[in-house]
Amino acid sequence: MASAHQKDIPTRGKYLEFGGELKKLFPQAQDWVNLNHGSYGTMPLEIKQKMRDYQDMSEAAPDKFIRYDVGKLLDESREAVSKIVNAPTDTVVFVSNATEAVNTVFRNIKWNDDGKDVIVFFSTIYPACAKIADYMVDYFGANRVGIHEISLNYPLEDEEILQRFRDAVSEIEKEGKRARICTFDVVSSNPGLVFPWEEMCKVCKELGVLSMVDGAQGIGMVPLDLTGADPDFFTSNCHKWLHVPRGCAILYCPPRNQDMISTTLATSHGYTSKTTIRRNPLPPNNKSPFVRSFELVATKDRSQDIVTKDAVAWRRDVCGGEDRIMAYLWDLNKKGSKYVAEQLKTEVLENKKGTLTNCAMGNIALPIWIGEKGAGAQDGDTVLPEDDAVKTGQWMMKIMKDEYRTLMPLFAMGGRIWVRISAQIYLDMKDYEFAAKVLKELVARVAKEEYKD
């Protein structure tokens, strides 16, 4: 039965028809065009109400709910989300976001005393995750742990990325050190494109390197098979693409590595000291130490984690399931990105095999160069002084939100400015037509040097 929010929304068969009409089902302002779903996500009004219901349950009887009910409700959500990522339920727990998950893994690793351990990541890493590695070096000292960054300049084929990783590990070993752990994406943030994460997991295993997969952009946008890929550690934000409230993420850890995760952030009731025995005030249960540790991490609202099961059900029963949603997102991303690039007379970031855009985010070059024009430049393209590039990007994004009621992230790569656009079930080609119009007008205003005002 359709909810009150779904009244008068077109359907295809028994499921909702995706596109602009679905915007009514979400809490965003109706005059805001949300072309940047990939950064912060959003939830349907129906899921927002269910989250409020769980919060009301908590306030009605706090002790009962927190001590006795939360664990059972979390188990139901862990089971629901585990099916989507094809992983055993007891290998998946909830954390607030992917950054917290990566922090949890890195802060639990015991670095070898010989000072040979090296953290490896790619230049496209999410900046916060790079800073986690920086903190490890700052805290333990450069004589205990080091960093090796692999530079990536897209477009690249998947095989090139894998070979650069192999070369980096070989280089580290020639220096008498060891590649201890590598952080890499499922879908990178900037540029927003698919990373060969499954093959990277295999290569890591082959070379004896721990794999920390940052799938912040992952669940709900691309198929995930954690049993098949078998990473050492994996995280994904549910609040980005699974229509779950912020902030909610999963941390996956196979049984072979669960002993490595001895504490949550913050350390709480689930921690077991190696030197003494402390009382745990929570009711006993038969869950594994890993699952039990993440069940109650201090006192905080867990409604966004609990409602994950309801979001999964909404996507299945109302939207037709994960495959139907992803098919729409991928198709709209490819068609919409191509249209915007054609209007700007530029290009979509893609490789020869077309793997980079097999997701819900596309990257389109703007006809704005930094310093000097590069290959493929058109006669009418704009060239910015290098000193003006950052200021110009900031100006453009501010104008987007203030005057056009939208926002599309901008980034510099390969001597020019690019824009990232996110597809979503409440968007359609009309929204990409709007995006193209906004970008064309902004490019013209940059050419007139309005950003200097």
CSV table of C-alpha atoms in Angstrom, one decimal, residues 38-451:
chain,number,residue,atom,x,y,z
A,38,GLY,CA,27.2,12.0,-3.6
A,39,SER,CA,28.6,14.2,-0.8
A,40,TYR,CA,25.9,14.0,1.8
A,41,GLY,CA,23.0,11.9,0.5
A,42,THR,CA,19.4,12.3,1.7
A,43,MET,CA,16.6,10.1,2.9
A,44,PRO,CA,12.9,9.8,1.9
A,45,LEU,CA,10.3,11.4,4.0
A,46,GLU,CA,9.0,8.0,4.9
A,47,ILE,CA,12.4,7.0,6.4
A,48,LYS,CA,12.7,10.3,8.1
A,49,GLN,CA,9.4,9.6,9.9
A,50,LYS,CA,10.5,6.1,10.9
A,51,MET,CA,13.7,7.5,12.3
A,52,ARG,CA,11.7,9.9,14.4
A,53,ASP,CA,9.5,6.9,15.6
A,54,TYR,CA,12.6,5.1,16.9
A,55,GLN,CA,13.7,8.3,18.6
A,56,ASP,CA,10.3,8.5,20.3
A,57,MET,CA,10.6,4.9,21.4
A,58,SER,CA,14.0,5.8,23.0
A,59,GLU,CA,12.5,8.7,24.9
A,60,ALA,CA,9.5,6.8,26.0
A,61,ALA,CA,11.6,4.3,28.0
A,62,PRO,CA,15.3,5.1,27.7
A,63,ASP,CA,16.6,2.2,29.9
A,64,LYS,CA,14.5,-0.4,28.2
A,65,PHE,CA,15.3,0.9,24.7
A,66,ILE,CA,19.1,1.5,25.1
A,67,ARG,CA,19.9,-1.6,27.3
A,68,TYR,CA,17.6,-4.2,25.8
A,69,ASP,CA,16.0,-3.1,22.5
A,70,VAL,CA,18.8,-1.4,20.6
A,71,GLY,CA,20.9,-4.5,20.2
A,72,LYS,CA,18.1,-6.5,18.7
A,73,LEU,CA,17.1,-3.7,16.3
A,74,LEU,CA,20.7,-3.2,15.2
A,75,ASP,CA,20.9,-7.0,14.5
A,76,GLU,CA,18.0,-6.7,12.2
A,77,SER,CA,19.6,-3.8,10.3
A,78,ARG,CA,23.0,-5.5,10.2
A,79,GLU,CA,21.3,-8.6,8.7
A,80,ALA,CA,19.5,-6.4,6.1
A,81,VAL,CA,22.6,-4.5,5.0
A,82,SER,CA,24.8,-7.7,5.0
A,83,LYS,CA,22.6,-9.2,2.4
A,84,ILE,CA,23.2,-6.2,0.1
A,85,VAL,CA,27.0,-6.5,0.4
A,86,ASN,CA,26.9,-10.4,0.5
A,87,ALA,CA,28.7,-10.8,3.8
A,88,PRO,CA,28.0,-12.8,7.0
A,89,THR,CA,26.0,-10.7,9.4
A,90,ASP,CA,28.5,-11.1,12.2
A,91,THR,CA,31.2,-9.5,10.0
A,92,VAL,CA,29.3,-6.2,9.7
A,93,VAL,CA,28.8,-3.5,12.3
A,94,PHE,CA,27.7,0.1,12.3
A,95,VAL,CA,29.8,3.2,12.8
A,96,SER,CA,29.0,6.9,12.2
A,97,ASN,CA,30.8,7.3,8.9
A,98,ALA,CA,33.6,5.9,6.7
A,99,THR,CA,36.2,8.2,8.1
A,100,GLU,CA,35.5,6.8,11.6
A,101,ALA,CA,35.8,3.3,10.2
A,102,VAL,CA,39.2,3.9,8.6
A,103,ASN,CA,40.3,5.6,11.8
A,104,THR,CA,39.2,2.6,13.9
A,105,VAL,CA,41.2,0.2,11.7
A,106,PHE,CA,44.4,2.3,11.7
A,107,ARG,CA,44.3,3.1,15.4
A,108,ASN,CA,44.0,-0.7,16.2
A,109,ILE,CA,46.9,-1.7,14.0
A,110,LYS,CA,50.1,-2.6,15.9
A,111,TRP,CA,53.0,-1.3,13.9
A,112,ASN,CA,56.2,-3.4,14.0
A,113,ASP,CA,59.1,-2.3,16.1
A,114,ASP,CA,61.6,-2.6,13.3
A,115,GLY,CA,60.3,0.6,11.6
A,116,LYS,CA,59.7,-1.0,8.3
A,117,ASP,CA,56.0,-0.6,8.0
A,118,VAL,CA,54.7,1.6,5.2
A,119,ILE,CA,51.1,2.9,4.7
A,120,VAL,CA,50.3,3.0,1.0
A,121,PHE,CA,47.5,5.0,-0.7
A,122,PHE,CA,46.8,6.7,-4.0
A,123,SER,CA,46.7,10.4,-4.7
A,124,THR,CA,42.9,10.3,-5.2
A,125,ILE,CA,42.4,9.2,-1.6
A,126,TYR,CA,39.8,11.0,0.4
A,127,PRO,CA,41.8,13.8,2.2
A,128,ALA,CA,40.6,12.8,5.7
A,129,CYS,CA,41.9,9.2,5.1
A,130,ALA,CA,45.2,10.6,4.1
A,131,LYS,CA,45.3,12.6,7.3
A,132,ILE,CA,44.7,9.4,9.3
A,133,ALA,CA,48.0,8.1,7.8
A,134,ASP,CA,49.6,11.4,8.6
A,135,TYR,CA,48.5,11.1,12.2
A,136,MET,CA,50.0,7.6,12.5
A,137,VAL,CA,53.3,9.0,11.4
A,138,ASP,CA,53.0,12.0,13.7
A,139,TYR,CA,52.0,9.9,16.7
A,140,PHE,CA,54.3,6.9,16.4
A,141,GLY,CA,57.2,8.8,14.6
A,142,ALA,CA,58.6,8.5,11.1
A,143,ASN,CA,61.1,5.9,12.5
A,144,ARG,CA,58.2,3.6,13.2
A,145,VAL,CA,55.8,3.9,10.3
A,146,GLY,CA,56.0,5.6,6.9
A,147,ILE,CA,53.8,6.7,3.9
A,148,HIS,CA,54.0,6.0,0.2
A,149,GLU,CA,51.6,7.9,-2.1
A,150,ILE,CA,51.0,6.6,-5.6
A,151,SER,CA,50.2,9.3,-8.1
A,152,LEU,CA,47.3,8.9,-10.5
A,153,ASN,CA,46.5,11.1,-13.4
A,154,TYR,CA,43.3,10.2,-15.1
A,155,PRO,CA,42.1,8.9,-17.5
A,156,LEU,CA,43.7,5.5,-16.7
A,157,GLU,CA,42.9,1.9,-17.5
A,158,ASP,CA,42.3,-0.4,-14.5
A,159,GLU,CA,45.4,-2.4,-15.5
A,160,GLU,CA,47.6,0.7,-15.2
A,161,ILE,CA,46.4,1.4,-11.7
A,162,LEU,CA,47.1,-2.2,-10.6
A,163,GLN,CA,50.6,-2.1,-12.1
A,164,ARG,CA,51.4,1.2,-10.4
A,165,PHE,CA,50.5,-0.5,-7.1
A,166,ARG,CA,52.7,-3.5,-7.9
A,167,ASP,CA,55.6,-1.2,-8.8
A,168,ALA,CA,55.1,0.8,-5.5
A,169,VAL,CA,55.3,-2.3,-3.4
A,170,SER,CA,58.4,-3.4,-5.3
A,171,GLU,CA,60.0,0.0,-4.7
A,172,ILE,CA,59.2,-0.1,-1.0
A,173,GLU,CA,60.7,-3.6,-0.7
A,174,LYS,CA,63.9,-2.5,-2.5
A,175,GLU,CA,64.2,0.2,0.2
A,176,GLY,CA,64.3,-2.6,2.8
A,177,LYS,CA,60.7,-1.8,4.1
A,178,ARG,CA,57.3,-3.5,3.8
A,179,ALA,CA,54.0,-2.3,2.5
A,180,ARG,CA,51.9,-3.0,5.5
A,181,ILE,CA,48.4,-1.7,4.5
A,182,CYS,CA,46.9,0.0,1.5
A,183,THR,CA,43.8,2.2,1.5
A,184,PHE,CA,41.9,2.5,-1.8
A,185,ASP,CA,38.4,3.4,-2.9
A,186,VAL,CA,35.4,1.6,-4.4
A,187,VAL,CA,34.4,4.9,-6.1
A,188,SER,CA,36.7,7.8,-5.7
A,189,SER,CA,35.3,11.1,-4.6
A,190,ASN,CA,37.3,13.6,-6.7
A,191,PRO,CA,37.3,12.6,-9.5
A,192,GLY,CA,34.1,10.6,-8.9
A,193,LEU,CA,34.9,7.4,-10.7
A,194,VAL,CA,35.0,3.6,-10.3
A,195,PHE,CA,38.3,2.2,-8.9
A,196,PRO,CA,39.3,-1.4,-9.6
A,197,TRP,CA,38.9,-2.3,-5.9
A,198,GLU,CA,38.1,-6.0,-6.3
A,199,GLU,CA,41.2,-6.6,-8.3
A,200,MET,CA,43.2,-4.5,-5.8
A,201,CYS,CA,42.0,-6.8,-3.0
A,202,LYS,CA,43.4,-9.8,-5.0
A,203,VAL,CA,46.8,-8.1,-5.6
A,204,CYS,CA,47.0,-7.0,-2.0
A,205,LYS,CA,46.5,-10.6,-0.9
A,206,GLU,CA,49.1,-11.8,-3.4
A,207,LEU,CA,51.7,-9.3,-2.2
A,208,GLY,CA,50.9,-9.7,1.5
A,209,VAL,CA,49.5,-6.2,2.0
A,210,LEU,CA,46.5,-5.6,4.2
A,211,SER,CA,43.6,-4.1,2.2
A,212,MET,CA,41.6,-1.2,3.7
A,213,VAL,CA,38.8,-0.5,1.2
A,214,ASP,CA,37.2,2.9,1.6
A,215,GLY,CA,33.8,2.3,0.0
A,216,ALA,CA,32.3,5.5,1.3
A,217,GLN,CA,30.9,5.9,-2.2
A,218,GLY,CA,29.7,2.4,-2.7
A,219,ILE,CA,26.7,0.7,-1.1
A,220,GLY,CA,23.5,1.6,-3.0
A,221,MET,CA,25.4,2.8,-6.1
A,222,VAL,CA,27.5,-0.1,-7.2
A,223,PRO,CA,27.2,-3.9,-6.7
A,224,LEU,CA,29.2,-5.2,-3.7
A,225,ASP,CA,30.2,-8.8,-3.0
A,226,LEU,CA,32.4,-8.8,0.0
A,227,THR,CA,32.6,-12.5,0.3
A,228,GLY,CA,33.9,-12.7,-3.3
A,229,ALA,CA,36.3,-9.7,-3.0
A,230,ASP,CA,37.4,-10.7,0.5
A,231,PRO,CA,39.0,-7.5,1.6
A,232,ASP,CA,40.8,-7.3,5.0
A,233,PHE,CA,38.7,-4.3,6.0
A,234,PHE,CA,35.9,-2.5,4.3
A,235,THR,CA,33.7,0.5,5.0
A,236,SER,CA,30.8,2.2,3.2
A,237,ASN,CA,28.5,5.1,4.1
A,238,CYS,CA,24.9,4.1,4.1
A,239,HIS,CA,23.8,7.7,4.3
A,240,LYS,CA,25.2,8.5,0.8
A,241,TRP,CA,23.5,6.2,-1.6
A,242,LEU,CA,21.3,3.9,0.5
A,243,HIS,CA,18.8,6.6,1.5
A,244,VAL,CA,19.7,6.3,5.2
A,245,PRO,CA,19.9,9.4,7.5
A,246,ARG,CA,23.3,10.9,8.3
A,247,GLY,CA,25.6,9.6,9.7
A,248,CYS,CA,25.5,5.9,9.2
A,249,ALA,CA,28.2,3.6,7.8
A,250,ILE,CA,29.2,-0.1,8.0
A,251,LEU,CA,32.5,-1.5,9.0
A,252,TYR,CA,33.2,-5.0,7.6
A,253,CYS,CA,35.9,-7.2,9.2
A,254,PRO,CA,36.2,-10.9,8.3
A,255,PRO,CA,36.7,-13.3,11.3
A,256,ARG,CA,40.4,-13.7,10.5
A,257,ASN,CA,41.0,-10.0,11.4
A,258,GLN,CA,38.5,-9.3,14.1
A,259,ASP,CA,41.1,-9.9,16.9
A,260,MET,CA,43.0,-6.9,15.4
A,261,ILE,CA,40.1,-4.6,16.2
A,262,SER,CA,40.4,-4.5,20.0
A,263,THR,CA,38.7,-1.2,20.6
A,264,THR,CA,36.1,1.1,19.1
A,265,LEU,CA,36.4,4.9,18.9
A,266,ALA,CA,35.7,5.9,21.6
A,267,THR,CA,36.8,3.0,23.7
A,268,SER,CA,33.7,1.8,25.5
A,269,HIS,CA,32.0,-1.1,27.3
A,270,GLY,CA,32.9,-3.6,24.7
A,271,TYR,CA,36.7,-3.3,25.3
A,272,THR,CA,38.4,-6.2,27.0
A,273,SER,CA,41.5,-5.3,28.9
A,274,LYS,CA,44.5,-7.5,28.7
A,275,THR,CA,45.6,-6.6,32.3
A,276,THR,CA,42.5,-6.4,34.4
A,277,ILE,CA,38.8,-7.2,34.6
A,278,ARG,CA,36.2,-4.4,34.4
A,279,ARG,CA,32.5,-4.6,34.9
A,280,ASN,CA,30.2,-4.3,31.8
A,281,PRO,CA,26.9,-2.8,32.8
A,282,LEU,CA,25.0,-4.1,29.8
A,283,PRO,CA,22.9,-7.3,29.8
A,284,PRO,CA,24.9,-10.3,28.7
A,285,ASN,CA,24.5,-11.8,25.2
A,286,ASN,CA,26.2,-14.5,23.1
A,287,LYS,CA,27.4,-12.3,20.3
A,288,SER,CA,31.0,-12.2,19.2
A,289,PRO,CA,33.4,-9.7,20.9
A,290,PHE,CA,33.6,-7.8,17.6
A,291,VAL,CA,29.8,-7.3,17.3
A,292,ARG,CA,29.3,-6.7,21.0
A,293,SER,CA,32.0,-4.0,21.0
A,294,PHE,CA,30.2,-1.9,18.4
A,295,GLU,CA,26.7,-2.4,19.9
A,296,LEU,CA,26.9,0.4,22.5
A,297,VAL,CA,29.7,2.9,22.0
A,298,ALA,CA,28.9,5.4,24.8
A,299,THR,CA,25.5,7.0,24.7
A,300,LYS,CA,24.4,8.3,21.4
A,301,ASP,CA,21.5,8.2,19.0
A,302,ARG,CA,21.4,5.0,17.0
A,303,SER,CA,18.2,5.7,15.1
A,304,GLN,CA,20.0,6.2,11.8
A,305,ASP,CA,21.6,2.8,12.1
A,306,ILE,CA,18.4,1.1,13.2
A,307,VAL,CA,16.3,2.6,10.4
A,308,THR,CA,18.7,1.1,7.8
A,309,LYS,CA,16.6,-2.0,7.6
A,310,ASP,CA,13.6,0.2,6.8
A,311,ALA,CA,15.5,2.0,4.1
A,312,VAL,CA,16.5,-1.3,2.5
A,313,ALA,CA,12.9,-2.4,2.6
A,314,TRP,CA,11.7,0.9,1.1
A,315,ARG,CA,14.2,0.5,-1.8
A,316,ARG,CA,13.0,-3.0,-2.4
A,317,ASP,CA,9.2,-2.6,-2.0
A,318,VAL,CA,8.7,0.9,-3.3
A,319,CYS,CA,11.6,1.3,-5.8
A,320,GLY,CA,11.9,-2.3,-7.1
A,321,GLY,CA,15.2,-3.2,-5.5
A,322,GLU,CA,18.9,-2.5,-5.8
A,323,ASP,CA,19.3,-3.6,-9.4
A,324,ARG,CA,16.5,-1.4,-10.7
A,325,ILE,CA,17.8,1.6,-8.8
A,326,MET,CA,21.4,1.1,-10.0
A,327,ALA,CA,20.3,0.6,-13.6
A,328,TYR,CA,18.6,4.0,-13.5
A,329,LEU,CA,21.4,5.8,-11.8
A,330,TRP,CA,24.1,4.4,-14.2
A,331,ASP,CA,22.0,5.2,-17.3
A,332,LEU,CA,21.2,8.7,-16.1
A,333,ASN,CA,24.8,9.4,-15.2
A,334,LYS,CA,26.1,8.3,-18.6
A,335,LYS,CA,23.5,10.1,-20.6
A,336,GLY,CA,23.4,13.2,-18.5
A,337,SER,CA,27.1,13.6,-18.3
A,338,LYS,CA,27.4,13.2,-22.1
A,339,TYR,CA,24.8,15.9,-22.6
A,340,VAL,CA,26.5,18.4,-20.3
A,341,ALA,CA,29.8,17.8,-22.0
A,342,GLU,CA,28.3,18.3,-25.4
A,343,GLN,CA,26.7,21.6,-24.3
A,344,LEU,CA,30.1,22.8,-22.9
A,345,LYS,CA,32.0,21.4,-25.9
A,346,THR,CA,34.3,19.5,-23.6
A,347,GLU,CA,34.5,15.8,-22.5
A,348,VAL,CA,33.4,13.3,-19.9
A,349,LEU,CA,36.3,11.7,-17.9
A,350,GLU,CA,36.4,8.1,-19.1
A,351,ASN,CA,38.9,5.4,-20.1
A,352,LYS,CA,38.9,3.2,-23.3
A,353,LYS,CA,37.0,0.4,-21.6
A,354,GLY,CA,34.3,2.7,-20.2
A,355,THR,CA,34.7,1.5,-16.6
A,356,LEU,CA,35.1,4.8,-14.9
A,357,THR,CA,31.5,5.9,-15.2
A,358,ASN,CA,29.9,2.5,-14.2
A,359,CYS,CA,28.4,4.3,-11.2
A,360,ALA,CA,26.2,7.3,-10.4
A,361,MET,CA,28.8,10.1,-10.6
A,362,GLY,CA,30.3,11.7,-13.7
A,363,ASN,CA,33.1,14.2,-14.2
A,364,ILE,CA,32.8,16.7,-17.0
A,365,ALA,CA,35.6,19.1,-18.0
A,366,LEU,CA,34.8,22.8,-18.0
A,367,PRO,CA,36.2,25.0,-20.8
A,368,ILE,CA,38.4,26.7,-18.2
A,369,TRP,CA,42.2,26.0,-18.2
A,370,ILE,CA,44.7,26.9,-15.5
A,371,GLY,CA,47.9,28.7,-16.6
A,372,GLU,CA,47.7,27.7,-20.3
A,373,LYS,CA,45.5,25.7,-22.7
A,374,GLY,CA,46.1,22.0,-23.0
A,375,ALA,CA,45.4,19.3,-25.5
A,376,GLY,CA,41.9,19.5,-27.0
A,377,ALA,CA,41.3,23.1,-26.0
A,378,GLN,CA,38.8,25.1,-28.1
A,379,ASP,CA,39.4,28.6,-29.4
A,380,GLY,CA,36.8,30.1,-27.0
A,381,ASP,CA,38.1,28.4,-23.9
A,382,THR,CA,39.0,30.5,-20.9
A,383,VAL,CA,42.5,30.5,-19.3
A,384,LEU,CA,42.9,31.4,-15.6
A,385,PRO,CA,46.1,32.6,-14.0
A,386,GLU,CA,47.3,29.9,-11.7
A,387,ASP,CA,47.0,32.2,-8.7
A,388,ASP,CA,43.2,32.7,-9.5
A,389,ALA,CA,42.3,29.0,-9.9
A,390,VAL,CA,41.3,28.3,-6.3
A,391,LYS,CA,39.5,31.6,-5.8
A,392,THR,CA,37.6,31.1,-9.0
A,393,GLY,CA,36.4,27.6,-8.0
A,394,GLN,CA,35.2,28.9,-4.7
A,395,TRP,CA,33.4,31.8,-6.3
A,396,MET,CA,31.6,29.6,-8.8
A,397,MET,CA,30.3,27.2,-6.1
A,398,LYS,CA,29.1,30.2,-4.0
A,399,ILE,CA,27.3,31.7,-6.9
A,400,MET,CA,25.7,28.2,-7.6
A,401,LYS,CA,24.2,28.0,-4.2
A,402,ASP,CA,23.2,31.7,-3.9
A,403,GLU,CA,21.9,32.5,-7.3
A,404,TYR,CA,21.0,29.1,-8.9
A,405,ARG,CA,19.9,27.1,-5.9
A,406,THR,CA,22.2,24.1,-6.7
A,407,LEU,CA,25.7,23.0,-6.1
A,408,MET,CA,28.1,20.9,-8.1
A,409,PRO,CA,31.6,20.3,-6.7
A,410,LEU,CA,34.5,21.6,-8.8
A,411,PHE,CA,38.1,20.4,-8.8
A,412,ALA,CA,41.3,20.9,-10.7
A,413,MET,CA,43.0,18.1,-12.6
A,414,GLY,CA,45.2,18.0,-15.6
A,415,GLY,CA,45.6,21.8,-15.8
A,416,ARG,CA,41.8,22.5,-16.1
A,417,ILE,CA,38.7,22.7,-13.9
A,418,TRP,CA,36.2,19.8,-13.8
A,419,VAL,CA,32.7,19.4,-12.3
A,420,ARG,CA,31.3,16.3,-10.6
A,421,ILE,CA,27.5,15.6,-11.0
A,422,SER,CA,25.6,12.9,-9.1
A,423,ALA,CA,22.6,11.0,-10.6
A,424,GLN,CA,19.7,10.0,-8.3
A,425,ILE,CA,16.3,8.5,-8.6
A,426,TYR,CA,14.6,12.0,-8.0
A,427,LEU,CA,16.5,13.5,-11.0
A,428,ASP,CA,16.1,13.1,-14.7
A,429,MET,CA,17.5,14.7,-17.9
A,430,LYS,CA,15.7,18.0,-17.2
A,431,ASP,CA,18.0,18.4,-14.2
A,432,TYR,CA,21.1,17.8,-16.4
A,433,GLU,CA,19.8,20.4,-18.9
A,434,PHE,CA,19.6,22.8,-15.9
A,435,ALA,CA,23.1,21.8,-14.9
A,436,ALA,CA,24.4,22.5,-18.4
A,437,LYS,CA,22.7,25.9,-18.4
A,438,VAL,CA,24.1,26.9,-15.0
A,439,LEU,CA,27.6,25.8,-16.0
A,440,LYS,CA,27.5,27.6,-19.3
A,441,GLU,CA,26.5,30.9,-17.7
A,442,LEU,CA,29.1,30.5,-15.0
A,443,VAL,CA,31.8,29.9,-17.5
A,444,ALA,CA,30.8,33.0,-19.4
A,445,ARG,CA,30.9,35.0,-16.1
A,446,VAL,CA,34.4,33.7,-15.3
A,447,ALA,CA,35.5,34.8,-18.8
A,448,LYS,CA,34.3,38.3,-17.9
A,449,GLU,CA,36.4,38.0,-14.7
A,450,GLU,CA,33.4,38.5,-12.4
A,451,TYR,CA,35.1,36.3,-9.8
